[in-house]
Amino acid sequence: MFAAVLIGVALLAGCENSFEPLKENNRYNYSMYGILDFSADTQWVRVMPLRTTVLRGPVANDANVFMIRENDGQIIPLQDTLIKLAQNTYVWNFWTTDSIIPEYTYTIQAISPEQEVTSATANIPVDFNTPEISYDSTKKRCLVDIKGEVDNLVVAEITFTFRIRYGEEPSDIQHYSISYLNEVEELFGGIKRFEVQSISEIMRVYGVSENQILNLSGELVVVSADSNWYNFKEDAAEIPGKFSNVKNGLWVVTGIVSKRLPYRPIVRGQEHFTFCPPK
């Protein structure tokens, strides 16, 4: 699910997944792994030397890494940050707070001390309208509408946060994500819509009644992506040589536009609702 994929990459800035490079590597210089998200304020890409062992200490970074905006040739140097993970391993993340532009093409380029180049190119999709969440009181259902052009919709997901009352004491906070991507329908006028049946699925999965679900809230995430997304989500980290758009390297870099908002009605006249369905 998206929470696991995107923010796993996310949080490139503090991810606990270390990369064990391919043994006896003579073909590639660096691995690149990341998502360029128009909606994010910082772009992160992990760039690692393909050595025969993982980094077991704060080894100096030997790469010069840039982001190139192919449409006009602008070159943006990326800052480096060394991150310490579990088991005393280290990774290099490269980042910039420079804005990226929808419908533009970007190349991440790493140059070794020997002037060998590793690169990956990602396309940023067209920007799209913030989804509208509404409650249909006639049919007593919750609807999410995505209006306007959307290139390659790849995520339509809600992560619910709640507690379960077992006996007198509530449980710890629970998080449960539901993908609605397969339920998205194309309506007249280019509207994409899906219906949310959140309470019933949570009740079924947790084996509880509605009255046992406490402090229910949620976050809606909708994402469009370039074609590299399909390689990215196939767990390139697990099989680094199988799926890759990195030249002279491994792993995947993809471009997306994401929208995140609280899961509650936002249409006129329903702003006072704190959740859908309203209680």
Coordinates of N, CA and C in Angstrom, one line a residue, residues 121-243:
T121 N 15.9 9.1 -14.9 CA 15.1 10.2 -15.4 C 13.6 9.9 -15.0
A122 N 12.9 10.9 -14.5 CA 11.5 10.8 -14.1 C 10.7 11.9 -14.7
N123 N 9.5 11.6 -15.0 CA 8.6 12.6 -15.5 C 7.6 13.0 -14.5
I124 N 7.3 14.3 -14.2 CA 6.4 14.7 -13.3 C 5.0 14.8 -14.0
P125 N 4.0 14.2 -13.5 CA 2.7 14.2 -14.2 C 2.0 15.6 -14.1
V126 N 0.9 15.8 -14.8 CA 0.1 17.0 -14.7 C -0.5 17.1 -13.3
D127 N -0.5 18.4 -12.8 CA -1.1 18.6 -11.5 C -2.6 18.4 -11.6
F128 N -3.3 18.0 -10.5 CA -4.8 17.8 -10.6 C -5.4 18.4 -9.4
N129 N -6.7 18.5 -9.4 CA -7.5 19.2 -8.4 C -7.5 18.4 -7.1
T130 N -7.6 19.1 -6.0 CA -7.7 18.4 -4.7 C -9.0 17.6 -4.7
P131 N -9.0 16.3 -4.3 CA -10.2 15.5 -4.3 C -11.3 16.1 -3.4
E132 N -12.6 15.9 -3.7 CA -13.7 16.3 -2.9 C -14.3 15.2 -2.2
I133 N -14.5 15.3 -0.9 CA -15.1 14.3 -0.1 C -16.5 14.8 0.3
S134 N -17.5 13.9 0.1 CA -18.9 14.3 0.4 C -19.7 13.2 1.0
Y135 N -20.8 13.5 1.7 CA -21.7 12.5 2.2 C -23.0 12.6 1.5
D136 N -23.4 11.5 0.9 CA -24.7 11.4 0.2 C -25.7 11.0 1.2
S137 N -26.5 11.9 1.7 CA -27.4 11.6 2.8 C -28.6 10.8 2.3
T138 N -28.9 10.8 1.0 CA -30.0 10.1 0.4 C -29.7 8.6 0.5
K139 N -28.5 8.2 0.0 CA -28.1 6.8 0.0 C -27.2 6.4 1.1
K140 N -27.0 7.4 2.0 CA -26.1 7.2 3.2 C -24.8 6.6 2.8
R141 N -24.1 7.2 2.0 CA -22.8 6.8 1.5 C -21.8 7.9 1.4
C142 N -20.5 7.6 1.5 CA -19.5 8.6 1.4 C -18.8 8.5 0.0
L143 N -18.6 9.6 -0.6 CA -18.0 9.6 -2.0 C -16.8 10.5 -2.0
V144 N -15.8 10.0 -2.8 CA -14.6 10.8 -3.1 C -14.6 11.1 -4.6
D145 N -14.6 12.4 -5.0 CA -14.6 12.7 -6.5 C -13.3 13.4 -6.8
I146 N -12.7 13.0 -7.9 CA -11.4 13.6 -8.4 C -11.8 14.2 -9.7
K147 N -11.8 15.5 -9.8 CA -12.3 16.2 -11.0 C -11.1 16.8 -11.8
G148 N -11.3 16.8 -13.1 CA -10.3 17.3 -14.0 C -9.4 16.2 -14.5
E149 N -8.4 16.6 -15.2 CA -7.4 15.6 -15.8 C -6.5 15.0 -14.8
V150 N -6.4 13.7 -14.8 CA -5.4 13.0 -13.9 C -4.6 12.0 -14.8
D151 N -3.4 12.2 -14.8 CA -2.5 11.3 -15.5 C -2.2 10.0 -14.7
N152 N -2.6 8.9 -15.1 CA -2.1 7.6 -14.6 C -2.3 7.6 -13.0
L153 N -3.5 7.5 -12.6 CA -3.9 7.3 -11.2 C -3.3 6.0 -10.7
V154 N -2.5 6.1 -9.6 CA -1.9 4.8 -9.1 C -2.2 4.6 -7.7
V155 N -2.7 5.6 -6.9 CA -3.0 5.4 -5.5 C -4.3 6.1 -5.2
A156 N -5.3 5.5 -4.6 CA -6.5 6.1 -4.0 C -6.7 5.3 -2.7
E157 N -6.2 5.9 -1.6 CA -6.1 5.1 -0.4 C -6.4 6.0 0.8
I158 N -7.0 5.4 1.8 CA -7.3 6.1 3.1 C -6.7 5.3 4.2
T159 N -5.9 6.0 5.0 CA -5.4 5.3 6.2 C -6.2 5.8 7.4
F160 N -6.9 4.9 8.1 CA -7.7 5.2 9.2 C -6.9 5.0 10.5
T161 N -7.2 5.9 11.4 CA -6.6 5.9 12.8 C -7.7 5.8 13.8
F162 N -7.5 4.9 14.8 CA -8.6 4.7 15.7 C -8.1 3.9 16.9
R163 N -9.0 3.7 17.9 CA -8.7 2.8 19.0 C -9.9 1.8 19.0
I164 N -9.6 0.6 19.6 CA -10.6 -0.4 19.8 C -10.9 -0.6 21.3
R165 N -12.2 -0.6 21.7 CA -12.5 -0.8 23.1 C -12.7 -2.3 23.3
Y166 N -11.8 -2.9 24.0 CA -12.0 -4.3 24.4 C -12.1 -4.3 26.0
G167 N -13.3 -4.5 26.4 CA -13.6 -4.4 27.9 C -13.6 -2.9 28.3
E168 N -13.0 -2.5 29.4 CA -13.1 -1.2 29.9 C -12.0 -0.3 29.3
E169 N -10.9 -0.8 28.9 CA -9.8 0.1 28.4 C -9.7 0.0 26.9
P170 N -9.4 1.2 26.3 CA -9.2 1.2 24.8 C -7.8 0.7 24.5
S171 N -7.7 0.2 23.3 CA -6.5 -0.3 22.8 C -5.5 0.8 22.5
D172 N -4.3 0.5 22.1 CA -3.3 1.4 21.6 C -3.9 1.9 20.3
I173 N -3.3 3.0 19.8 CA -3.8 3.6 18.5 C -3.5 2.6 17.4
Q174 N -4.5 2.4 16.5 CA -4.4 1.4 15.4 C -4.4 2.2 14.1
H175 N -3.7 1.7 13.1 CA -3.7 2.3 11.8 C -4.0 1.2 10.8
Y176 N -5.0 1.5 9.9 CA -5.4 0.6 8.9 C -5.6 1.3 7.6
S177 N -4.9 0.8 6.5 CA -5.0 1.4 5.2 C -5.9 0.6 4.3
I178 N -6.7 1.3 3.5 CA -7.6 0.6 2.5 C -7.4 1.3 1.2
S179 N -7.1 0.5 0.2 CA -6.9 1.0 -1.2 C -8.3 0.9 -1.9
Y180 N -8.6 2.0 -2.6 CA -9.9 2.0 -3.4 C -9.6 2.1 -4.9
L181 N -8.4 1.9 -5.2 CA -8.0 2.1 -6.6 C -8.8 1.2 -7.6
N182 N -9.1 0.0 -7.2 CA -9.9 -0.8 -8.1 C -11.4 -0.5 -8.1
E183 N -11.8 0.4 -7.2 CA -13.2 0.8 -7.2 C -13.4 2.2 -7.9
V184 N -12.4 2.8 -8.4 CA -12.6 4.1 -9.0 C -13.3 3.9 -10.3
E185 N -14.4 4.7 -10.5 CA -15.2 4.7 -11.7 C -15.1 6.1 -12.5
E186 N -15.1 6.0 -13.8 CA -15.0 7.2 -14.6 C -16.4 7.7 -14.9
L187 N -16.8 8.9 -14.5 CA -18.1 9.4 -14.7 C -18.1 10.4 -15.8
F188 N -19.3 10.9 -16.2 CA -19.4 11.9 -17.2 C -18.6 13.2 -16.8
G189 N -18.0 13.8 -17.7 CA -17.2 15.0 -17.5 C -15.8 14.8 -16.9
G190 N -15.4 13.5 -17.0 CA -14.0 13.2 -16.6 C -13.8 13.0 -15.1
I191 N -15.0 13.0 -14.3 CA -14.9 12.8 -12.9 C -14.5 11.4 -12.5
K192 N -13.6 11.2 -11.7 CA -13.2 9.9 -11.1 C -13.8 9.8 -9.7
R193 N -14.6 8.7 -9.5 CA -15.3 8.6 -8.2 C -15.1 7.2 -7.6
F194 N -15.0 7.2 -6.2 CA -15.1 5.9 -5.6 C -15.9 6.1 -4.3
E195 N -16.5 5.0 -3.8 CA -17.3 5.0 -2.6 C -16.5 4.4 -1.5
V196 N -16.6 5.0 -0.3 CA -15.9 4.5 0.8 C -16.8 3.8 1.8
Q197 N -16.4 2.5 2.1 CA -17.1 1.7 3.1 C -16.1 1.4 4.2
S198 N -15.8 2.4 5.0 CA -14.7 2.2 5.9 C -15.1 1.5 7.2
I199 N -16.2 1.9 7.8 CA -16.6 1.3 9.1 C -16.8 -0.2 8.9
S200 N -17.5 -0.6 7.9 CA -17.8 -2.1 7.7 C -16.5 -2.9 7.6
E201 N -15.5 -2.4 6.8 CA -14.3 -3.2 6.7 C -13.5 -3.3 8.0
I202 N -13.4 -2.2 8.7 CA -12.7 -2.2 10.0 C -13.4 -3.1 10.9
M203 N -14.7 -3.1 11.0 CA -15.5 -4.0 11.9 C -15.2 -5.5 11.5
R204 N -15.2 -5.7 10.2 CA -14.9 -7.1 9.8 C -13.5 -7.6 10.1
V205 N -12.5 -6.8 9.8 CA -11.1 -7.1 10.0 C -10.8 -7.3 11.5
Y206 N -11.3 -6.4 12.3 CA -11.0 -6.4 13.7 C -12.0 -7.2 14.6
G207 N -13.1 -7.7 13.9 CA -14.1 -8.5 14.6 C -14.7 -7.7 15.7
V208 N -15.1 -6.5 15.5 CA -15.8 -5.7 16.5 C -17.0 -5.0 16.0
S209 N -17.8 -4.5 16.9 CA -19.0 -3.7 16.5 C -18.6 -2.2 16.3
E210 N -19.5 -1.5 15.7 CA -19.3 -0.1 15.5 C -19.0 0.7 16.8
N211 N -19.7 0.3 17.8 CA -19.6 1.0 19.1 C -18.3 0.8 19.8
Q212 N -17.5 -0.2 19.3 CA -16.2 -0.5 19.9 C -15.1 0.3 19.2
I213 N -15.4 1.0 18.1 CA -14.4 1.8 17.4 C -14.4 3.2 17.9
L214 N -13.3 3.6 18.5 CA -13.2 4.9 19.1 C -12.3 5.9 18.4
N215 N -12.5 7.2 18.5 CA -11.6 8.2 18.0 C -11.2 8.0 16.6
L216 N -12.2 7.7 15.7 CA -11.9 7.4 14.3 C -11.6 8.6 13.5
S217 N -10.5 8.6 12.8 CA -10.2 9.6 11.9 C -9.4 9.0 10.7
G218 N -9.1 9.8 9.7 CA -8.4 9.2 8.5 C -7.7 10.2 7.7
E219 N -6.9 9.8 6.8 CA -6.2 10.6 5.8 C -6.3 10.0 4.5
L220 N -6.8 10.8 3.5 CA -6.9 10.4 2.1 C -5.7 10.8 1.4
V221 N -5.2 9.8 0.6 CA -4.0 10.0 -0.3 C -4.4 9.6 -1.7
V222 N -4.2 10.5 -2.7 CA -4.4 10.2 -4.1 C -3.1 10.6 -4.8
V223 N -2.7 9.7 -5.7 CA -1.4 9.9 -6.4 C -1.5 9.6 -7.9
S224 N -0.9 10.4 -8.7 CA -0.7 10.1 -10.1 C 0.8 10.0 -10.3
A225 N 1.2 9.2 -11.3 CA 2.7 8.9 -11.4 C 3.1 8.6 -12.8
D226 N 4.4 8.7 -13.1 CA 4.9 8.3 -14.4 C 5.0 6.8 -14.5
S227 N 5.4 6.3 -15.6 CA 5.4 4.9 -15.9 C 6.4 4.1 -15.0
N228 N 7.4 4.9 -14.4 CA 8.4 4.2 -13.6 C 7.8 3.7 -12.3
W229 N 6.6 4.2 -11.9 CA 5.9 3.8 -10.7 C 5.7 2.3 -10.6
Y230 N 5.4 1.7 -11.8 CA 5.0 0.3 -11.8 C 6.3 -0.6 -11.5
N231 N 7.4 -0.1 -11.9 CA 8.6 -0.8 -11.5 C 9.0 -0.5 -10.0
F232 N 8.7 0.7 -9.6 CA 9.0 1.1 -8.2 C 8.3 0.3 -7.2
K233 N 7.0 0.1 -7.5 CA 6.1 -0.6 -6.5 C 6.3 -2.1 -6.5
E234 N 7.1 -2.6 -7.5 CA 7.3 -4.1 -7.5 C 8.4 -4.5 -6.6
D235 N 8.7 -3.6 -5.6 CA 9.7 -3.9 -4.6 C 11.1 -4.0 -5.2
A236 N 11.5 -3.0 -5.9 CA 12.8 -2.9 -6.5 C 13.9 -3.1 -5.4
A237 N 13.6 -2.7 -4.2 CA 14.6 -2.8 -3.1 C 14.9 -4.3 -2.8
E238 N 13.9 -5.1 -3.0 CA 14.1 -6.6 -2.8 C 14.8 -7.2 -3.9
I239 N 14.6 -6.8 -5.1 CA 15.3 -7.4 -6.3 C 15.9 -6.3 -7.1
P240 N 17.1 -5.7 -6.6 CA 17.5 -4.5 -7.2 C 17.9 -4.5 -8.6
G241 N 18.2 -5.7 -9.2 CA 18.6 -5.7 -10.6 C 17.5 -6.0 -11.6
K242 N 16.3 -6.3 -11.0 CA 15.2 -6.8 -11.9 C 14.4 -5.6 -12.5
F243 N 14.2 -4.6 -11.7 CA 13.4 -3.5 -12.1 C 14.3 -2.2 -11.9

